[in-house]
């Protein structure tokens, strides 16, 4: 299960994909089966072919877009619109807008929970999460989080985990009852901003602004270990096949960590990227990482691979 056959070293930026237009950016999302990459960009979402890098479409009028969640089983996607405090629901095939759903203030991170077919939009300005039924767009409820949410992950068994960056806590949320069941301190990790999950081994990987990645037991909340990473991390991704964990840092690096066993980890490489390339998404098929940044006024997606 834990094979070292896939060497971690020698990752590098292999391609830069320029994208027209100005504007801020946040998360990227990979749709592995449809071979698409969704890239947040100001007031719209750019849609790229995952293999060629060609721009194949866009989802417009997503004001202050932060994140994109994909429900492949329902043929729907969901965009968190931070400025308008809504979630845009769109058709995965046509990219046409289906509906707009009001949320709490400034929705930011957004994920799809396959166990309940619900979408969780975490409201950065409202200290809450708006939960939406993916199939019909109806609001299932609102969860008071008691702090400022950052990224989240679903375990596929009916639990959603969320970072409270300002409180240095991880919340364990029952995605069926919409209740916060646990509030776990992340110390010695401070200000957790990113998260990925190893569902099989029940491990959470937390990227922390205190320049460490923490490994947490998803059942007990125990912090098992921490490893040094770069400054201003904003995304963490776990490659199930290679057992590598990628932490993209705003300083212009990606810290690559190898999972040697569920409780043992080692830093294997620091890859130079570009300043502000702090959000990323992993393609499990090709093991490539995609990052957004702006280079001399040109918005672009960096492709990190072998």
PDB file of C-alpha atoms in Angstrom:
ATOM      1  CA  UNK A   1       0.000   0.000   0.000  1.00  0.00           C
ATOM      2  CA  UNK A   2       2.791   2.385   0.908  1.00  0.00           C
ATOM      3  CA  UNK A   3       5.111   2.105  -2.058  1.00  0.00           C
ATOM      4  CA  UNK A   4       8.196   4.205  -2.648  1.00  0.00           C
ATOM      5  CA  UNK A   5       8.312   3.231  -6.314  1.00  0.00           C
ATOM      6  CA  UNK A   6       6.967   6.626  -7.379  1.00  0.00           C
ATOM      7  CA  UNK A   7       9.840   9.013  -6.702  1.00  0.00           C
ATOM      8  CA  UNK A   8       8.796  12.397  -5.413  1.00  0.00           C
ATOM      9  CA  UNK A   9      11.757  14.459  -6.506  1.00  0.00           C
ATOM     10  CA  UNK A  10      12.223  16.346  -9.753  1.00  0.00           C
ATOM     11  CA  UNK A  11       8.832  18.016  -9.908  1.00  0.00           C
ATOM     12  CA  UNK A  12       9.008  21.279 -11.828  1.00  0.00           C
ATOM     13  CA  UNK A  13       6.877  23.795 -13.671  1.00  0.00           C
ATOM     14  CA  UNK A  14       6.463  22.191 -17.082  1.00  0.00           C
ATOM     15  CA  UNK A  15       4.011  24.631 -18.662  1.00  0.00           C
ATOM     16  CA  UNK A  16       2.399  28.033 -18.241  1.00  0.00           C
ATOM     17  CA  UNK A  17      -1.107  28.566 -19.598  1.00  0.00           C
ATOM     18  CA  UNK A  18      -1.894  32.280 -20.173  1.00  0.00           C
ATOM     19  CA  UNK A  19      -5.510  33.277 -19.627  1.00  0.00           C
ATOM     20  CA  UNK A  20      -6.906  36.577 -20.952  1.00  0.00           C
ATOM     21  CA  UNK A  21      -8.351  39.218 -18.650  1.00  0.00           C
ATOM     22  CA  UNK A  22      -7.566  40.776 -15.304  1.00  0.00           C
ATOM     23  CA  UNK A  23      -8.937  40.112 -11.860  1.00  0.00           C
ATOM     24  CA  UNK A  24      -8.304  38.273  -8.652  1.00  0.00           C
ATOM     25  CA  UNK A  25      -8.357  34.514  -8.231  1.00  0.00           C
ATOM     26  CA  UNK A  26      -8.768  31.831  -5.596  1.00  0.00           C
ATOM     27  CA  UNK A  27      -9.425  28.084  -5.877  1.00  0.00           C
ATOM     28  CA  UNK A  28      -9.064  25.685  -8.789  1.00  0.00           C
ATOM     29  CA  UNK A  29     -10.986  22.412  -9.120  1.00  0.00           C
ATOM     30  CA  UNK A  30     -10.250  19.317 -11.203  1.00  0.00           C
ATOM     31  CA  UNK A  31     -13.070  17.256 -12.736  1.00  0.00           C
ATOM     32  CA  UNK A  32     -11.063  14.090 -13.305  1.00  0.00           C
ATOM     33  CA  UNK A  33     -13.650  12.102 -15.254  1.00  0.00           C
ATOM     34  CA  UNK A  34     -14.634  14.924 -17.630  1.00  0.00           C
ATOM     35  CA  UNK A  35     -10.980  16.063 -17.951  1.00  0.00           C
ATOM     36  CA  UNK A  36     -11.765  19.660 -17.100  1.00  0.00           C
ATOM     37  CA  UNK A  37     -10.082  22.244 -14.911  1.00  0.00           C
ATOM     38  CA  UNK A  38     -12.193  24.990 -13.316  1.00  0.00           C
ATOM     39  CA  UNK A  39     -10.262  28.164 -12.496  1.00  0.00           C
ATOM     40  CA  UNK A  40     -11.710  31.028 -10.447  1.00  0.00           C
ATOM     41  CA  UNK A  41     -10.928  34.396 -12.044  1.00  0.00           C
ATOM     42  CA  UNK A  42     -12.472  37.635 -10.820  1.00  0.00           C
ATOM     43  CA  UNK A  43     -16.112  37.575 -11.887  1.00  0.00           C
ATOM     44  CA  UNK A  44     -16.090  34.338 -13.860  1.00  0.00           C
ATOM     45  CA  UNK A  45     -14.814  30.767 -13.919  1.00  0.00           C
ATOM     46  CA  UNK A  46     -12.466  29.769 -16.718  1.00  0.00           C
ATOM     47  CA  UNK A  47     -12.914  26.177 -17.906  1.00  0.00           C
ATOM     48  CA  UNK A  48      -9.867  24.452 -19.382  1.00  0.00           C
ATOM     49  CA  UNK A  49      -9.253  21.099 -21.023  1.00  0.00           C
ATOM     50  CA  UNK A  50      -7.227  19.283 -18.378  1.00  0.00           C
ATOM     51  CA  UNK A  51      -4.960  17.546 -20.880  1.00  0.00           C
ATOM     52  CA  UNK A  52      -4.309  20.203 -23.527  1.00  0.00           C
ATOM     53  CA  UNK A  53      -4.702  23.338 -21.421  1.00  0.00           C
ATOM     54  CA  UNK A  54      -7.034  24.866 -24.011  1.00  0.00           C
ATOM     55  CA  UNK A  55      -9.777  27.178 -22.764  1.00  0.00           C
ATOM     56  CA  UNK A  56     -13.060  25.448 -23.583  1.00  0.00           C
ATOM     57  CA  UNK A  57     -15.593  27.739 -21.924  1.00  0.00           C
ATOM     58  CA  UNK A  58     -16.467  29.984 -19.027  1.00  0.00           C
ATOM     59  CA  UNK A  59     -19.117  30.448 -16.368  1.00  0.00           C
ATOM     60  CA  UNK A  60     -19.914  34.146 -16.269  1.00  0.00           C
ATOM     61  CA  UNK A  61     -21.456  36.445 -13.655  1.00  0.00           C
ATOM     62  CA  UNK A  62     -19.917  34.746 -10.641  1.00  0.00           C
ATOM     63  CA  UNK A  63     -19.156  37.904  -8.681  1.00  0.00           C
ATOM     64  CA  UNK A  64     -16.096  37.547  -6.469  1.00  0.00           C
ATOM     65  CA  UNK A  65     -15.798  33.834  -7.215  1.00  0.00           C
ATOM     66  CA  UNK A  66     -13.816  31.809  -4.679  1.00  0.00           C
ATOM     67  CA  UNK A  67     -14.408  28.089  -5.225  1.00  0.00           C
ATOM     68  CA  UNK A  68     -15.981  25.478  -7.481  1.00  0.00           C
ATOM     69  CA  UNK A  69     -17.523  22.182  -6.331  1.00  0.00           C
ATOM     70  CA  UNK A  70     -18.392  19.357  -8.716  1.00  0.00           C
ATOM     71  CA  UNK A  71     -21.180  16.773  -8.399  1.00  0.00           C
ATOM     72  CA  UNK A  72     -20.413  14.453 -11.344  1.00  0.00           C
ATOM     73  CA  UNK A  73     -23.179  12.023 -10.396  1.00  0.00           C
ATOM     74  CA  UNK A  74     -25.752  14.799 -10.779  1.00  0.00           C
ATOM     75  CA  UNK A  75     -24.170  16.626 -13.718  1.00  0.00           C
ATOM     76  CA  UNK A  76     -24.001  19.834 -11.732  1.00  0.00           C
ATOM     77  CA  UNK A  77     -21.377  22.261 -10.541  1.00  0.00           C
ATOM     78  CA  UNK A  78     -21.500  24.920  -7.823  1.00  0.00           C
ATOM     79  CA  UNK A  79     -19.639  28.226  -7.581  1.00  0.00           C
ATOM     80  CA  UNK A  80     -19.285  30.328  -4.419  1.00  0.00           C
ATOM     81  CA  UNK A  81     -19.825  33.997  -5.294  1.00  0.00           C
ATOM     82  CA  UNK A  82     -18.227  35.982  -2.484  1.00  0.00           C
ATOM     83  CA  UNK A  83     -19.393  39.441  -3.529  1.00  0.00           C
ATOM     84  CA  UNK A  84     -23.037  38.602  -4.180  1.00  0.00           C
ATOM     85  CA  UNK A  85     -23.336  36.088  -1.299  1.00  0.00           C
ATOM     86  CA  UNK A  86     -24.802  33.427  -3.567  1.00  0.00           C
ATOM     87  CA  UNK A  87     -23.939  30.021  -5.002  1.00  0.00           C
ATOM     88  CA  UNK A  88     -24.278  29.663  -8.767  1.00  0.00           C
ATOM     89  CA  UNK A  89     -25.451  26.224  -9.897  1.00  0.00           C
ATOM     90  CA  UNK A  90     -24.395  25.293 -13.428  1.00  0.00           C
ATOM     91  CA  UNK A  91     -24.716  22.391 -15.860  1.00  0.00           C
ATOM     92  CA  UNK A  92     -21.447  20.466 -16.181  1.00  0.00           C
ATOM     93  CA  UNK A  93     -21.962  19.758 -19.890  1.00  0.00           C
ATOM     94  CA  UNK A  94     -23.214  23.125 -21.167  1.00  0.00           C
ATOM     95  CA  UNK A  95     -21.729  25.356 -18.422  1.00  0.00           C
ATOM     96  CA  UNK A  96     -25.067  27.222 -18.429  1.00  0.00           C
ATOM     97  CA  UNK A  97     -26.371  28.632 -15.160  1.00  0.00           C
ATOM     98  CA  UNK A  98     -29.258  26.656 -13.666  1.00  0.00           C
ATOM     99  CA  UNK A  99     -29.953  28.709 -10.557  1.00  0.00           C
ATOM    100  CA  UNK A 100     -28.526  31.095  -7.980  1.00  0.00           C
ATOM    101  CA  UNK A 101     -28.971  30.250  -4.306  1.00  0.00           C
ATOM    102  CA  UNK A 102     -28.641  32.866  -1.519  1.00  0.00           C
ATOM    103  CA  UNK A 103     -26.080  32.022   1.170  1.00  0.00           C
ATOM    104  CA  UNK A 104     -24.576  33.635   4.248  1.00  0.00           C
ATOM    105  CA  UNK A 105     -22.145  36.527   3.888  1.00  0.00           C
ATOM    106  CA  UNK A 106     -19.149  36.051   1.580  1.00  0.00           C
ATOM    107  CA  UNK A 107     -19.165  32.327   0.742  1.00  0.00           C
ATOM    108  CA  UNK A 108     -15.617  31.149   0.155  1.00  0.00           C
ATOM    109  CA  UNK A 109     -14.624  27.463   0.291  1.00  0.00           C
ATOM    110  CA  UNK A 110     -17.215  25.108  -1.196  1.00  0.00           C
ATOM    111  CA  UNK A 111     -17.281  21.294  -1.353  1.00  0.00           C
ATOM    112  CA  UNK A 112     -19.615  18.513  -2.431  1.00  0.00           C
ATOM    113  CA  UNK A 113     -20.395  15.723   0.035  1.00  0.00           C
ATOM    114  CA  UNK A 114     -21.139  12.533  -1.948  1.00  0.00           C
ATOM    115  CA  UNK A 115     -22.585  10.727   1.084  1.00  0.00           C
ATOM    116  CA  UNK A 116     -25.546  13.118   1.329  1.00  0.00           C
ATOM    117  CA  UNK A 117     -25.515  14.739  -2.140  1.00  0.00           C
ATOM    118  CA  UNK A 118     -25.229  18.091  -0.384  1.00  0.00           C
ATOM    119  CA  UNK A 119     -23.065  21.106  -1.094  1.00  0.00           C
ATOM    120  CA  UNK A 120     -21.436  22.952   1.797  1.00  0.00           C
ATOM    121  CA  UNK A 121     -20.627  26.627   1.185  1.00  0.00           C
ATOM    122  CA  UNK A 122     -18.513  28.099   3.974  1.00  0.00           C
ATOM    123  CA  UNK A 123     -19.354  31.745   4.559  1.00  0.00           C
ATOM    124  CA  UNK A 124     -16.193  33.649   5.408  1.00  0.00           C
ATOM    125  CA  UNK A 125     -18.098  36.777   6.388  1.00  0.00           C
ATOM    126  CA  UNK A 126     -20.841  35.004   8.279  1.00  0.00           C
ATOM    127  CA  UNK A 127     -18.989  32.424  10.396  1.00  0.00           C
ATOM    128  CA  UNK A 128     -21.432  29.864   9.038  1.00  0.00           C
ATOM    129  CA  UNK A 129     -22.011  27.217   6.383  1.00  0.00           C
ATOM    130  CA  UNK A 130     -24.954  27.177   3.983  1.00  0.00           C
ATOM    131  CA  UNK A 131     -25.925  23.615   3.048  1.00  0.00           C
ATOM    132  CA  UNK A 132     -27.617  23.081  -0.326  1.00  0.00           C
ATOM    133  CA  UNK A 133     -29.353  19.995  -1.706  1.00  0.00           C
ATOM    134  CA  UNK A 134     -27.377  19.428  -4.899  1.00  0.00           C
ATOM    135  CA  UNK A 135     -30.221  17.813  -6.828  1.00  0.00           C
ATOM    136  CA  UNK A 136     -32.714  20.676  -6.543  1.00  0.00           C
ATOM    137  CA  UNK A 137     -30.803  23.662  -5.174  1.00  0.00           C
ATOM    138  CA  UNK A 138     -32.896  23.974  -2.033  1.00  0.00           C
ATOM    139  CA  UNK A 139     -31.212  25.119   1.169  1.00  0.00           C
ATOM    140  CA  UNK A 140     -31.128  22.256   3.665  1.00  0.00           C
ATOM    141  CA  UNK A 141     -29.959  24.439   6.537  1.00  0.00           C
ATOM    142  CA  UNK A 142     -27.371  26.827   7.923  1.00  0.00           C
ATOM    143  CA  UNK A 143     -24.696  25.783  10.422  1.00  0.00           C
ATOM    144  CA  UNK A 144     -23.281  28.245  12.935  1.00  0.00           C
ATOM    145  CA  UNK A 145     -19.534  27.553  13.031  1.00  0.00           C
ATOM    146  CA  UNK A 146     -18.447  29.960  15.744  1.00  0.00           C
ATOM    147  CA  UNK A 147     -15.470  31.303  13.805  1.00  0.00           C
ATOM    148  CA  UNK A 148     -14.087  32.128  10.393  1.00  0.00           C
ATOM    149  CA  UNK A 149     -14.111  29.069   8.112  1.00  0.00           C
ATOM    150  CA  UNK A 150     -11.403  28.208   5.641  1.00  0.00           C
ATOM    151  CA  UNK A 151     -11.101  25.058   3.541  1.00  0.00           C
ATOM    152  CA  UNK A 152     -12.965  21.792   4.143  1.00  0.00           C
ATOM    153  CA  UNK A 153     -13.026  18.106   3.183  1.00  0.00           C
ATOM    154  CA  UNK A 154     -15.659  15.342   3.168  1.00  0.00           C
ATOM    155  CA  UNK A 155     -14.871  11.790   4.271  1.00  0.00           C
ATOM    156  CA  UNK A 156     -17.548  10.207   2.065  1.00  0.00           C
ATOM    157  CA  UNK A 157     -19.182   8.574   5.100  1.00  0.00           C
ATOM    158  CA  UNK A 158     -21.330  11.450   6.291  1.00  0.00           C
ATOM    159  CA  UNK A 159     -18.829  13.803   7.908  1.00  0.00           C
ATOM    160  CA  UNK A 160     -17.420  17.102   6.714  1.00  0.00           C
ATOM    161  CA  UNK A 161     -14.346  18.685   8.293  1.00  0.00           C
ATOM    162  CA  UNK A 162     -13.639  22.417   8.261  1.00  0.00           C
ATOM    163  CA  UNK A 163     -10.764  24.639   9.393  1.00  0.00           C
ATOM    164  CA  UNK A 164     -11.504  27.636  11.595  1.00  0.00           C
ATOM    165  CA  UNK A 165      -8.406  29.639  10.735  1.00  0.00           C
ATOM    166  CA  UNK A 166      -8.921  32.409  13.296  1.00  0.00           C
ATOM    167  CA  UNK A 167      -9.608  29.943  16.123  1.00  0.00           C
ATOM    168  CA  UNK A 168      -6.999  27.287  15.160  1.00  0.00           C
ATOM    169  CA  UNK A 169      -9.662  24.594  15.296  1.00  0.00           C
ATOM    170  CA  UNK A 170     -10.960  21.792  13.078  1.00  0.00           C
ATOM    171  CA  UNK A 171     -14.701  21.153  13.171  1.00  0.00           C
ATOM    172  CA  UNK A 172     -16.202  17.717  12.610  1.00  0.00           C
ATOM    173  CA  UNK A 173     -19.672  18.243  11.114  1.00  0.00           C
ATOM    174  CA  UNK A 174     -22.339  15.579  10.713  1.00  0.00           C
ATOM    175  CA  UNK A 175     -23.465  16.162   7.127  1.00  0.00           C
ATOM    176  CA  UNK A 176     -26.814  14.440   7.718  1.00  0.00           C
ATOM    177  CA  UNK A 177     -27.906  16.221  10.908  1.00  0.00           C
ATOM    178  CA  UNK A 178     -25.942  19.424  10.130  1.00  0.00           C
ATOM    179  CA  UNK A 179     -24.586  19.493  13.663  1.00  0.00           C
ATOM    180  CA  UNK A 180     -21.024  20.313  14.739  1.00  0.00           C
ATOM    181  CA  UNK A 181     -20.064  17.216  16.731  1.00  0.00           C
ATOM    182  CA  UNK A 182     -16.431  18.031  17.570  1.00  0.00           C
ATOM    183  CA  UNK A 183     -14.197  21.095  17.838  1.00  0.00           C
ATOM    184  CA  UNK A 184     -10.570  20.011  17.848  1.00  0.00           C
ATOM    185  CA  UNK A 185      -7.544  22.272  18.580  1.00  0.00           C
ATOM    186  CA  UNK A 186      -4.866  22.103  15.898  1.00  0.00           C
ATOM    187  CA  UNK A 187      -1.853  23.100  18.071  1.00  0.00           C
ATOM    188  CA  UNK A 188       1.038  23.198  17.415  1.00  0.00           C
ATOM    189  CA  UNK A 189      -0.417  24.162  14.028  1.00  0.00           C
ATOM    190  CA  UNK A 190      -1.685  27.756  14.143  1.00  0.00           C
ATOM    191  CA  UNK A 191      -4.120  29.304  11.638  1.00  0.00           C
ATOM    192  CA  UNK A 192      -5.027  26.233   9.535  1.00  0.00           C
ATOM    193  CA  UNK A 193      -6.024  27.467   6.083  1.00  0.00           C
ATOM    194  CA  UNK A 194      -5.977  24.407   3.801  1.00  0.00           C
ATOM    195  CA  UNK A 195      -7.080  20.792   4.110  1.00  0.00           C
ATOM    196  CA  UNK A 196      -6.922  17.453   2.329  1.00  0.00           C
ATOM    197  CA  UNK A 197      -8.055  14.016   3.455  1.00  0.00           C
ATOM    198  CA  UNK A 198      -6.792  10.441   3.243  1.00  0.00           C
ATOM    199  CA  UNK A 199     -10.164   8.709   3.443  1.00  0.00           C
ATOM    200  CA  UNK A 200      -8.799   5.169   3.689  1.00  0.00           C
ATOM    201  CA  UNK A 201      -6.510   5.853   6.636  1.00  0.00           C
ATOM    202  CA  UNK A 202      -8.713   8.503   8.280  1.00  0.00           C
ATOM    203  CA  UNK A 203      -6.098  11.250   8.204  1.00  0.00           C
ATOM    204  CA  UNK A 204      -6.528  14.991   7.683  1.00  0.00           C
ATOM    205  CA  UNK A 205      -3.689  17.083   6.283  1.00  0.00           C
ATOM    206  CA  UNK A 206      -3.826  20.693   7.440  1.00  0.00           C
ATOM    207  CA  UNK A 207      -1.779  23.447   5.837  1.00  0.00           C
ATOM    208  CA  UNK A 208      -1.074  26.006   8.549  1.00  0.00           C
ATOM    209  CA  UNK A 209       0.033  29.626   8.280  1.00  0.00           C
ATOM    210  CA  UNK A 210       2.527  28.898  11.063  1.00  0.00           C
ATOM    211  CA  UNK A 211       4.594  27.210   8.312  1.00  0.00           C
ATOM    212  CA  UNK A 212       3.773  23.616   9.173  1.00  0.00           C
ATOM    213  CA  UNK A 213       1.576  20.868   7.774  1.00  0.00           C
ATOM    214  CA  UNK A 214      -0.241  19.001  10.534  1.00  0.00           C
ATOM    215  CA  UNK A 215      -1.477  15.413  10.298  1.00  0.00           C
ATOM    216  CA  UNK A 216      -4.674  14.835  12.297  1.00  0.00           C
ATOM    217  CA  UNK A 217      -6.569  11.647  13.132  1.00  0.00           C
ATOM    218  CA  UNK A 218     -10.009  12.208  11.573  1.00  0.00           C
ATOM    219  CA  UNK A 219     -11.742  10.130  14.254  1.00  0.00           C
ATOM    220  CA  UNK A 220     -10.103  11.413  17.435  1.00  0.00           C
ATOM    221  CA  UNK A 221      -8.757  14.843  16.504  1.00  0.00           C
ATOM    222  CA  UNK A 222      -5.266  13.909  17.693  1.00  0.00           C
ATOM    223  CA  UNK A 223      -2.475  15.836  15.968  1.00  0.00           C
ATOM    224  CA  UNK A 224      -0.078  13.033  15.061  1.00  0.00           C
ATOM    225  CA  UNK A 225       2.812  15.064  13.690  1.00  0.00           C
ATOM    226  CA  UNK A 226       3.771  18.307  11.970  1.00  0.00           C
ATOM    227  CA  UNK A 227       6.243  18.990   9.174  1.00  0.00           C
ATOM    228  CA  UNK A 228       7.832  22.267   8.008  1.00  0.00           C
ATOM    229  CA  UNK A 229       6.385  23.871   4.869  1.00  0.00           C
ATOM    230  CA  UNK A 230       6.666  27.227   3.118  1.00  0.00           C
ATOM    231  CA  UNK A 231       5.054  30.538   3.987  1.00  0.00           C
ATOM    232  CA  UNK A 232       1.408  31.488   3.309  1.00  0.00           C
ATOM    233  CA  UNK A 233       0.031  28.063   2.381  1.00  0.00           C
ATOM    234  CA  UNK A 234      -3.476  28.168   0.927  1.00  0.00           C
ATOM    235  CA  UNK A 235      -4.068  24.730  -0.607  1.00  0.00           C
ATOM    236  CA  UNK A 236      -3.175  21.130   0.224  1.00  0.00           C
ATOM    237  CA  UNK A 237      -3.748  18.109  -2.031  1.00  0.00           C
ATOM    238  CA  UNK A 238      -3.276  14.380  -1.437  1.00  0.00           C
ATOM    239  CA  UNK A 239      -2.412  11.954  -4.227  1.00  0.00           C
ATOM    240  CA  UNK A 240      -3.895   8.594  -3.207  1.00  0.00           C
ATOM    241  CA  UNK A 241      -1.804   6.594  -5.674  1.00  0.00           C
ATOM    242  CA  UNK A 242       1.641   8.111  -5.035  1.00  0.00           C
ATOM    243  CA  UNK A 243       1.018   8.912  -1.321  1.00  0.00           C
ATOM    244  CA  UNK A 244       2.353  12.426  -1.879  1.00  0.00           C
ATOM    245  CA  UNK A 245       0.895  15.528  -0.232  1.00  0.00           C
ATOM    246  CA  UNK A 246       1.325  18.909  -1.926  1.00  0.00           C
ATOM    247  CA  UNK A 247       1.218  22.208  -0.013  1.00  0.00           C
ATOM    248  CA  UNK A 248       1.170  25.283  -2.278  1.00  0.00           C
ATOM    249  CA  UNK A 249       2.646  28.352  -0.625  1.00  0.00           C
ATOM    250  CA  UNK A 250       2.190  32.018  -1.521  1.00  0.00           C
ATOM    251  CA  UNK A 251       5.924  32.627  -1.183  1.00  0.00           C
ATOM    252  CA  UNK A 252       6.311  30.776  -4.492  1.00  0.00           C
ATOM    253  CA  UNK A 253       6.963  27.173  -3.492  1.00  0.00           C
ATOM    254  CA  UNK A 254       5.217  23.830  -3.191  1.00  0.00           C
ATOM    255  CA  UNK A 255       6.279  21.652  -0.253  1.00  0.00           C
ATOM    256  CA  UNK A 256       5.963  17.966  -1.159  1.00  0.00           C
ATOM    257  CA  UNK A 257       5.465  15.532   1.725  1.00  0.00           C
ATOM    258  CA  UNK A 258       5.495  11.740   1.436  1.00  0.00           C
ATOM    259  CA  UNK A 259       3.212   9.520   3.511  1.00  0.00           C
ATOM    260  CA  UNK A 260       5.503   6.658   4.568  1.00  0.00           C
ATOM    261  CA  UNK A 261       2.762   5.169   6.770  1.00  0.00           C
ATOM    262  CA  UNK A 262      -0.452   6.594   8.273  1.00  0.00           C
ATOM    263  CA  UNK A 263       1.586   8.016  11.168  1.00  0.00           C
ATOM    264  CA  UNK A 264       4.962   8.678   9.521  1.00  0.00           C
ATOM    265  CA  UNK A 265       5.728  11.436   7.013  1.00  0.00           C
ATOM    266  CA  UNK A 266       8.755  13.066   5.435  1.00  0.00           C
ATOM    267  CA  UNK A 267       9.398  16.214   3.399  1.00  0.00           C
ATOM    268  CA  UNK A 268      10.890  15.077   0.101  1.00  0.00           C
ATOM    269  CA  UNK A 269      11.066  18.196  -2.049  1.00  0.00           C
ATOM    270  CA  UNK A 270      10.459  21.941  -2.230  1.00  0.00           C
ATOM    271  CA  UNK A 271       9.476  22.988  -5.750  1.00  0.00           C
ATOM    272  CA  UNK A 272       9.979  26.573  -6.888  1.00  0.00           C
ATOM    273  CA  UNK A 273       6.861  28.074  -8.496  1.00  0.00           C
ATOM    274  CA  UNK A 274       6.021  31.804  -8.589  1.00  0.00           C
ATOM    275  CA  UNK A 275       5.011  34.316  -5.916  1.00  0.00           C
ATOM    276  CA  UNK A 276       1.265  34.286  -5.065  1.00  0.00           C
ATOM    277  CA  UNK A 277       0.780  30.813  -6.572  1.00  0.00           C
ATOM    278  CA  UNK A 278      -0.873  29.674  -3.359  1.00  0.00           C
ATOM    279  CA  UNK A 279      -3.953  27.828  -4.610  1.00  0.00           C
ATOM    280  CA  UNK A 280      -3.759  24.545  -6.475  1.00  0.00           C
ATOM    281  CA  UNK A 281      -5.596  21.442  -7.643  1.00  0.00           C
ATOM    282  CA  UNK A 282      -4.323  17.935  -8.331  1.00  0.00           C
ATOM    283  CA  UNK A 283      -5.145  15.717 -11.290  1.00  0.00           C
ATOM    284  CA  UNK A 284      -5.072  12.161  -9.842  1.00  0.00           C
ATOM    285  CA  UNK A 285      -4.738  10.610 -13.293  1.00  0.00           C
ATOM    286  CA  UNK A 286      -1.557  12.381 -14.419  1.00  0.00           C
ATOM    287  CA  UNK A 287      -0.296  13.376 -10.930  1.00  0.00           C
ATOM    288  CA  UNK A 288       0.112  16.960 -12.147  1.00  0.00           C
ATOM    289  CA  UNK A 289      -0.602  19.986  -9.980  1.00  0.00           C
ATOM    290  CA  UNK A 290      -2.228  23.160 -11.342  1.00  0.00           C
ATOM    291  CA  UNK A 291      -1.675  26.561  -9.718  1.00  0.00           C
ATOM    292  CA  UNK A 292      -2.997  30.079 -10.436  1.00  0.00           C
ATOM    293  CA  UNK A 293      -0.930  33.251 -10.337  1.00  0.00           C
ATOM    294  CA  UNK A 294      -0.250  36.562 -12.062  1.00  0.00           C
ATOM    295  CA  UNK A 295       3.116  37.126 -13.721  1.00  0.00           C
ATOM    296  CA  UNK A 296       3.876  40.708 -14.794  1.00  0.00           C
ATOM    297  CA  UNK A 297       0.175  41.443 -15.253  1.00  0.00           C
ATOM    298  CA  UNK A 298      -0.589  38.196 -17.081  1.00  0.00           C
ATOM    299  CA  UNK A 299      -2.982  35.827 -15.316  1.00  0.00           C
ATOM    300  CA  UNK A 300      -1.898  32.235 -15.871  1.00  0.00           C
ATOM    301  CA  UNK A 301      -2.150  28.656 -14.715  1.00  0.00           C
ATOM    302  CA  UNK A 302       1.100  26.893 -13.885  1.00  0.00           C
ATOM    303  CA  UNK A 303       1.369  23.154 -14.548  1.00  0.00           C
ATOM    304  CA  UNK A 304       3.673  21.300 -12.166  1.00  0.00           C
ATOM    305  CA  UNK A 305       4.743  17.818 -13.186  1.00  0.00           C
ATOM    306  CA  UNK A 306       7.680  15.589 -14.047  1.00  0.00           C
TER     307      UNK A 306
END
